[in-house]
PDB file of C-alpha atoms and ligand atoms in Angstrom:
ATOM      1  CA  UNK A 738      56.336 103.287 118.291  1.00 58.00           C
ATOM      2  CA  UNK A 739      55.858 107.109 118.398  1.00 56.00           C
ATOM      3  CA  UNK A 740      60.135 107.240 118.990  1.00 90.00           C
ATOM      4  CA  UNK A 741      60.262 105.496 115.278  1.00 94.00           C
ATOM      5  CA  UNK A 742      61.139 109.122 113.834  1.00 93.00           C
ATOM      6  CA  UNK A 743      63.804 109.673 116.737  1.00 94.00           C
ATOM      7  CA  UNK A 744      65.432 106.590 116.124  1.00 95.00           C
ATOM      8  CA  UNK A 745      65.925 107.135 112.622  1.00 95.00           C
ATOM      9  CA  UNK A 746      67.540 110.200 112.899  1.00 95.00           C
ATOM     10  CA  UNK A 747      70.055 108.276 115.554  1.00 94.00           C
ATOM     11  CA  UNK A 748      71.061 106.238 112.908  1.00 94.00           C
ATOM     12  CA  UNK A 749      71.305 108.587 109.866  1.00 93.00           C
ATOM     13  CA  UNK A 750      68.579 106.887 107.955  1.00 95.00           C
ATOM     14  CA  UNK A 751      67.002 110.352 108.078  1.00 95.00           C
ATOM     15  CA  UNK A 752      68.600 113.139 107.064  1.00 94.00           C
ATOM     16  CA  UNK A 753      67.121 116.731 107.596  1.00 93.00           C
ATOM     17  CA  UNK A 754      68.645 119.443 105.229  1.00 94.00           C
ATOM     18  CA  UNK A 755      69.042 120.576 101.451  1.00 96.00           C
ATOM     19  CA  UNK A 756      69.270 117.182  99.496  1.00 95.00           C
ATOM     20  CA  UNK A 757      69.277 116.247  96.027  1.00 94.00           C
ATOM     21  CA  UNK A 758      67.119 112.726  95.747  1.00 87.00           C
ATOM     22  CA  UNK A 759      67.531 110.278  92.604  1.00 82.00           C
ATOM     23  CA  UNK A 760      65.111 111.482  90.851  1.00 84.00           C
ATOM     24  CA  UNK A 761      66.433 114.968  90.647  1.00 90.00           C
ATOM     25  CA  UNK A 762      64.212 116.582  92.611  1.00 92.00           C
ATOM     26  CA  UNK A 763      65.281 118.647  95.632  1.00 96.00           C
ATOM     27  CA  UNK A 764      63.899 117.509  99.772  1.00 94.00           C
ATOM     28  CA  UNK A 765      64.905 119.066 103.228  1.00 95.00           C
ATOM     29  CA  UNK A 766      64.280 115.634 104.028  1.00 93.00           C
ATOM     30  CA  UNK A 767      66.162 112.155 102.833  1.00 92.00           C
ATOM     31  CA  UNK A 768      65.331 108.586 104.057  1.00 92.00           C
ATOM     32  CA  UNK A 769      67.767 105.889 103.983  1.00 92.00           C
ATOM     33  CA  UNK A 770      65.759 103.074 105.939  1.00 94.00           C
ATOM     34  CA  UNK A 771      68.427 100.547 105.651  1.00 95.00           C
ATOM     35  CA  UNK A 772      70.178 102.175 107.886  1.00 96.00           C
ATOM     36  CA  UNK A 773      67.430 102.194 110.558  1.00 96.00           C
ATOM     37  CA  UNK A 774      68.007  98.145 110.011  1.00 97.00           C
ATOM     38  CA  UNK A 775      71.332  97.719 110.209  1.00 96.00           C
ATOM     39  CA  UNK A 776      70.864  96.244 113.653  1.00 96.00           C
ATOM     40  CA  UNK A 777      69.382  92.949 113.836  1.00 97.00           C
ATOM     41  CA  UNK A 778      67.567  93.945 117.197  1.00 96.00           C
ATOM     42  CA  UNK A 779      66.203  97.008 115.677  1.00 96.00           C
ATOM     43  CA  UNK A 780      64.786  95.278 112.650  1.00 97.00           C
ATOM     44  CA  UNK A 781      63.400  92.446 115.242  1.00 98.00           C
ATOM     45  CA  UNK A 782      61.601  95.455 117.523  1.00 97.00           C
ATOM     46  CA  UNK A 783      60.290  96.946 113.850  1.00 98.00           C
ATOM     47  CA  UNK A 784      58.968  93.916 112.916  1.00 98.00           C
ATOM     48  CA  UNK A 785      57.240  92.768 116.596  1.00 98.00           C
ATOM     49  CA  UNK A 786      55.733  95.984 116.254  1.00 98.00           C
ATOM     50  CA  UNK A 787      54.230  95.483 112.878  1.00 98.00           C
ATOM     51  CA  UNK A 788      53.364  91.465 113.391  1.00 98.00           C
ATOM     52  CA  UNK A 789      51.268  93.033 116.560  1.00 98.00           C
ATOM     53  CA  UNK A 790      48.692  94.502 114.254  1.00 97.00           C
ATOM     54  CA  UNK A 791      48.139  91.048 112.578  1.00 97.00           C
ATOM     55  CA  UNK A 792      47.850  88.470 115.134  1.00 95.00           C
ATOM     56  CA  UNK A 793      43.783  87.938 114.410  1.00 95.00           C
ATOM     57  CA  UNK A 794      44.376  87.416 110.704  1.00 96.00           C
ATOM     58  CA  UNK A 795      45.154  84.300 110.374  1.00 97.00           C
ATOM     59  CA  UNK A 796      48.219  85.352 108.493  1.00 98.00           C
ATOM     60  CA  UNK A 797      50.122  82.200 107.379  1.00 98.00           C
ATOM     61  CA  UNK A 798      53.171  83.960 105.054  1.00 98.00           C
ATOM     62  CA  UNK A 799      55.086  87.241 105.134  1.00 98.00           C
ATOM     63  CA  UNK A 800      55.863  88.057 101.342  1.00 98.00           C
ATOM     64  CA  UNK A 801      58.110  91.250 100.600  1.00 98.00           C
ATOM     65  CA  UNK A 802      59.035  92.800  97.369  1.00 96.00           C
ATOM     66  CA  UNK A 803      63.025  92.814  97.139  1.00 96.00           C
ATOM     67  CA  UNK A 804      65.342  94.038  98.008  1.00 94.00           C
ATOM     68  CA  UNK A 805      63.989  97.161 100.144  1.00 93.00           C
ATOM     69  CA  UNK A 806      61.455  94.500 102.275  1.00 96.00           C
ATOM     70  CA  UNK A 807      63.850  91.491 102.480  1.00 98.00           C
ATOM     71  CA  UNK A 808      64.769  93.044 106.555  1.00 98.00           C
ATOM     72  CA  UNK A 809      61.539  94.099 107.842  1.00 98.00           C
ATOM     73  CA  UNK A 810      59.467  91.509 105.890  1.00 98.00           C
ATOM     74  CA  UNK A 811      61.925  88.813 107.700  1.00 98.00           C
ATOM     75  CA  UNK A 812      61.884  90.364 110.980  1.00 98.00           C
ATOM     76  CA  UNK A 813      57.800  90.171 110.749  1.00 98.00           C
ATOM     77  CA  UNK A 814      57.439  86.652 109.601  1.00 98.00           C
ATOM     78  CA  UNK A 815      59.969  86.007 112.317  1.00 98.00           C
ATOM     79  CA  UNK A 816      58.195  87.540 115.055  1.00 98.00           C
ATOM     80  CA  UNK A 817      54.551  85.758 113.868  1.00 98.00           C
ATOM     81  CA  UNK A 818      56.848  82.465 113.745  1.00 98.00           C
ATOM     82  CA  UNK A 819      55.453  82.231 109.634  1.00 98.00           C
ATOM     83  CA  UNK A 820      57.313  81.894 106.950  1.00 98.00           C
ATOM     84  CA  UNK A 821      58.799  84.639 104.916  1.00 98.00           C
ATOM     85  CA  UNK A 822      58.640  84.839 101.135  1.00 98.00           C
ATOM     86  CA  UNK A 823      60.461  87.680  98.413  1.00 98.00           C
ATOM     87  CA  UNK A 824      59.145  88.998  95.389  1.00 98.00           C
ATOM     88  CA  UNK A 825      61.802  90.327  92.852  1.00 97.00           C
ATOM     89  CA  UNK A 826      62.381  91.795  89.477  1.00 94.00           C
ATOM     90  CA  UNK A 827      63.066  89.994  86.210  1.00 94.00           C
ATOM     91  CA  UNK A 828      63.196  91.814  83.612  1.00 94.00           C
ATOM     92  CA  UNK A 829      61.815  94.539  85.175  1.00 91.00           C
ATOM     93  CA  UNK A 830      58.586  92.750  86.221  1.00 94.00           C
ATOM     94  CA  UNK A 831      58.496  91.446  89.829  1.00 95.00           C
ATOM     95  CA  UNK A 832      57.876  87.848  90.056  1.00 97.00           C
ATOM     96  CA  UNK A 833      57.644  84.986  92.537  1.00 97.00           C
ATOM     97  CA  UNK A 834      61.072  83.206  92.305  1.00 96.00           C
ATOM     98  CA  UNK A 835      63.488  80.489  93.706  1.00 96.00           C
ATOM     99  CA  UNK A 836      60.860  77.971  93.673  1.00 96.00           C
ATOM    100  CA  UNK A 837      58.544  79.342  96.391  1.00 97.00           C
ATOM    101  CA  UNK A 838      55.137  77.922  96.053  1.00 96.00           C
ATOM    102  CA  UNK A 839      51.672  79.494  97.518  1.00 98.00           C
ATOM    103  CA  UNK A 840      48.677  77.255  98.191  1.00 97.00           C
ATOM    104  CA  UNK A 841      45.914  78.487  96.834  1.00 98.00           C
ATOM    105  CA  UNK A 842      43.822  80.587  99.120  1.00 98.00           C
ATOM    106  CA  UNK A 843      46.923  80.911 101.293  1.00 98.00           C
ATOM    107  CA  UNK A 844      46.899  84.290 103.548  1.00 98.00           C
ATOM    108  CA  UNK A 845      49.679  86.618 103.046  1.00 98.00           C
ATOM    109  CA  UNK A 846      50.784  89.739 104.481  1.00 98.00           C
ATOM    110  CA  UNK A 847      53.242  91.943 102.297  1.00 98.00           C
ATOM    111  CA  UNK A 848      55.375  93.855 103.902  1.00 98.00           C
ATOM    112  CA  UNK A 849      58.281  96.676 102.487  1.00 97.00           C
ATOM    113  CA  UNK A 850      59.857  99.201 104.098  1.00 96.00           C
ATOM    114  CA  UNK A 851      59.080 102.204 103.022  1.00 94.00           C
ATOM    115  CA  UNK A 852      55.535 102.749 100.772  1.00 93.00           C
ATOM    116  CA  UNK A 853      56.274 105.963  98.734  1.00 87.00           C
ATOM    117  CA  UNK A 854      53.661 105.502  96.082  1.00 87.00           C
ATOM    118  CA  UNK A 855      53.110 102.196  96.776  1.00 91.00           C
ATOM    119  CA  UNK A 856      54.578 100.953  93.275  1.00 91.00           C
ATOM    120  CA  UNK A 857      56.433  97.744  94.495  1.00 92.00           C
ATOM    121  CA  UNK A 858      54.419  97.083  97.186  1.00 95.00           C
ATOM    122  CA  UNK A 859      51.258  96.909  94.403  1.00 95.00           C
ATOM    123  CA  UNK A 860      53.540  95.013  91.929  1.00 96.00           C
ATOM    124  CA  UNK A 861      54.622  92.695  95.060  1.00 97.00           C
ATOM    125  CA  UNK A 862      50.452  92.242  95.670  1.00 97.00           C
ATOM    126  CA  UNK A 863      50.106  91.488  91.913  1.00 97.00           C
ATOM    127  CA  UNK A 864      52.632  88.560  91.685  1.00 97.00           C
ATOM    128  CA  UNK A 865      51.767  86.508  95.174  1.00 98.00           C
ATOM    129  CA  UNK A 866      47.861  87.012  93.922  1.00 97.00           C
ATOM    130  CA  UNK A 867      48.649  85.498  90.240  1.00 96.00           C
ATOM    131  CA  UNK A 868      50.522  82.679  92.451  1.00 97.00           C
ATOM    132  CA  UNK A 869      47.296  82.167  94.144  1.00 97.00           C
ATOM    133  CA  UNK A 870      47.905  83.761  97.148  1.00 98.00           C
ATOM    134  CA  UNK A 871      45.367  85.956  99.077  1.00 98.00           C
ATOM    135  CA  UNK A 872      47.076  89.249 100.359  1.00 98.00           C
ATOM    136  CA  UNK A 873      45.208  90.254 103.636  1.00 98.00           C
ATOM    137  CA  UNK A 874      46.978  93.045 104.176  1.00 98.00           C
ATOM    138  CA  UNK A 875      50.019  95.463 103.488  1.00 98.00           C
ATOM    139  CA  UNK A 876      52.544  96.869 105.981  1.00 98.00           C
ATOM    140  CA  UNK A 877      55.447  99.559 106.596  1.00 97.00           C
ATOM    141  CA  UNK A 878      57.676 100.855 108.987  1.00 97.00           C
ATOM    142  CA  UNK A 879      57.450 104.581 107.156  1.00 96.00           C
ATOM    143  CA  UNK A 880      54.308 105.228 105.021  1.00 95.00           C
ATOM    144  CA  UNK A 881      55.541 108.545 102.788  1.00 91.00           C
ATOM    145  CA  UNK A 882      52.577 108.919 100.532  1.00 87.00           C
ATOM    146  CA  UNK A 883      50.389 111.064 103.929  1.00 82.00           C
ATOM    147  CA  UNK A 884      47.897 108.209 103.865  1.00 86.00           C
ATOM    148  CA  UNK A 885      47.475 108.826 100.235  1.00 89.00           C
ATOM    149  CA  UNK A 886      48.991 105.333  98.589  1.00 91.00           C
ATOM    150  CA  UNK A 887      45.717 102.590  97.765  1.00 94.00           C
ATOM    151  CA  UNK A 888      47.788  99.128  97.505  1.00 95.00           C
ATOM    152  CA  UNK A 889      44.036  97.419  97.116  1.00 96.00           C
ATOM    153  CA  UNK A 890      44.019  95.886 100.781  1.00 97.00           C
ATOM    154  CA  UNK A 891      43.875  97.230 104.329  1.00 96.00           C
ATOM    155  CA  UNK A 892      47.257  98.933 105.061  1.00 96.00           C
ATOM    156  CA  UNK A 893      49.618  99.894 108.223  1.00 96.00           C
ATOM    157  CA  UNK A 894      52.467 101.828 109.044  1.00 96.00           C
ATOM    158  CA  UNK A 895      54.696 102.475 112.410  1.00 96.00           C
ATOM    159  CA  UNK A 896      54.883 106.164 111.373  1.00 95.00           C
ATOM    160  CA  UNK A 897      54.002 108.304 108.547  1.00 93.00           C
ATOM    161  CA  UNK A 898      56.321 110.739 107.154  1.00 91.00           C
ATOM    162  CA  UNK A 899      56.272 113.626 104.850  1.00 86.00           C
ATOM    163  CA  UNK A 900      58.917 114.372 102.864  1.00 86.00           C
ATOM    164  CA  UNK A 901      58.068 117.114 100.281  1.00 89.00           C
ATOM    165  CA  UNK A 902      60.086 117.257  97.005  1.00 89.00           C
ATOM    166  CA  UNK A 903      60.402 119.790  94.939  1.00 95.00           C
ATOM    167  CA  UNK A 904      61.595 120.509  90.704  1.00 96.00           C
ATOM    168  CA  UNK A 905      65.023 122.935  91.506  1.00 95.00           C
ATOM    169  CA  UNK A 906      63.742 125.791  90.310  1.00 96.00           C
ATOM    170  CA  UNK A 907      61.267 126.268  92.733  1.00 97.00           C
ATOM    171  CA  UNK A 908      62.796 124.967  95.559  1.00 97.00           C
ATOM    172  CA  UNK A 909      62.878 127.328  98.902  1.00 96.00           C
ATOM    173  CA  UNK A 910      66.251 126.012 100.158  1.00 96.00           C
ATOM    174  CA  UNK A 911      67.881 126.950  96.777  1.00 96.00           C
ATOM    175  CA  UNK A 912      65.810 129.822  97.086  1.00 96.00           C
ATOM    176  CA  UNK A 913      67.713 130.715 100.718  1.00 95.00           C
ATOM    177  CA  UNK A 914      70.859 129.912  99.002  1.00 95.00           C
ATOM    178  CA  UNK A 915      71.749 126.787 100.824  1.00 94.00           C
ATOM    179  CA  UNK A 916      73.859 123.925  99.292  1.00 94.00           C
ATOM    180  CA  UNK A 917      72.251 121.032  98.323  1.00 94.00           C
ATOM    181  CA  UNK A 918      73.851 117.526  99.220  1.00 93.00           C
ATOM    182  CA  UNK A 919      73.336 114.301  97.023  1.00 91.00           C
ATOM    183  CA  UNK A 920      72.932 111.712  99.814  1.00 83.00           C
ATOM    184  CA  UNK A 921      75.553 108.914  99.247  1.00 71.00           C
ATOM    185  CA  UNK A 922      78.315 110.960  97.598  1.00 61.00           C
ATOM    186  CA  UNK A 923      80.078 114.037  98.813  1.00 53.00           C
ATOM    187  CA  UNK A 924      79.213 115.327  96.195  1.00 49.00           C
ATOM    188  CA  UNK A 925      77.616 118.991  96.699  1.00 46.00           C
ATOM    189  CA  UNK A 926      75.282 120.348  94.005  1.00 43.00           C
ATOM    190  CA  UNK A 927      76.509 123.595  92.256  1.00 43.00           C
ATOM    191  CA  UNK A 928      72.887 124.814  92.488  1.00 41.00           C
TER     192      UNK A 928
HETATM  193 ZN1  LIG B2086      67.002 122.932  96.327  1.00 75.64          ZN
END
């Protein structure tokens, strides 16, 4: 899916510019990835392609952390004809919910959206293991970390993506003078 990129920038769920991201930090690049999914035949394509990579291994539940998974991990589960699972936060710690049970021993693949650090997808990992499950693998449609993210078990993405970030005052667009945009608002930065 080498036209993953492409499509994303057809849909606005990547921006290319001078944007301010959440944390404060400045990117000429800004991913929105639910926008790539707004399409139910999009997400199902996304998901076929991922479900490919797992068809040998024996994977009998999709599990994603919410919310940023709940699409693609559905899409996946859908396309292996498994069922599909969520991990979310209570309290700040990301649990199994709703009354979904694992058997022990039972093979699960995780799968989120984006891995940036691979934070959620680790924490997602964490709670299906203390449920007994046994994560096999871990899967995106955009892996941001270069390669660099360990999650603990094998790991795929469609496409990886670099997005550097940078602390304002060192920035090279501010540097160039060019506005910076908070994605989401219309707001424009005074910097
Ligand atoms: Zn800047």
């Amino acid at each position: 899916m080498t036209d993953v990129l492409q499509e994303f920038k057809q849909s606005g769920a990547l921006l290319e510019g001078h944007f301010v991201l959440s944390s404060g930090l400045h990117s000429p690049r800004y991913l929105q990835c639910a926008l790539a999914l707004q399409y139910p035949a999009d997400a199902a394509r996304y998901g076929h392609a991922i479900a490919e990579k797992y068809l040998d291994e024996g994977v009998e539940t999709v599990a994603s952390p919410a919310i940023g998974g709940l699409v693609i991990g559905y899409a996946t589960a859908a396309s292996m004809n498994v069922r599909f699972i969520w991990t979310e936060r209570q309290n700040g710690e990301m649990t199994l919910r709703r009354g979904f049970k694992l058997r022990e021993g039972e093979r699960i693949l995780v799968v989120e959206d984006v891995i940036t650090t691979g934070g959620s997808t680790r924490e997602c990992i964490a709670a299906i293991s203390g449920n007994g499950g046994k994560v096999v693998a871990a899967s995106s449609i955009i892996d941001r970390s270069n390669g660099i993210a360990d999650v603990g078990v094998p790991r795929f993405s469609l496409v990886s993506l670099d997005v550097p970030s940078y602390e304002p005052d060192v920035c090279p667009m501010c540097a160039q003078g060019i506005e910076a945009i908070k994605p989401g608002s219309r707001t424009v930065s005074s910097v």
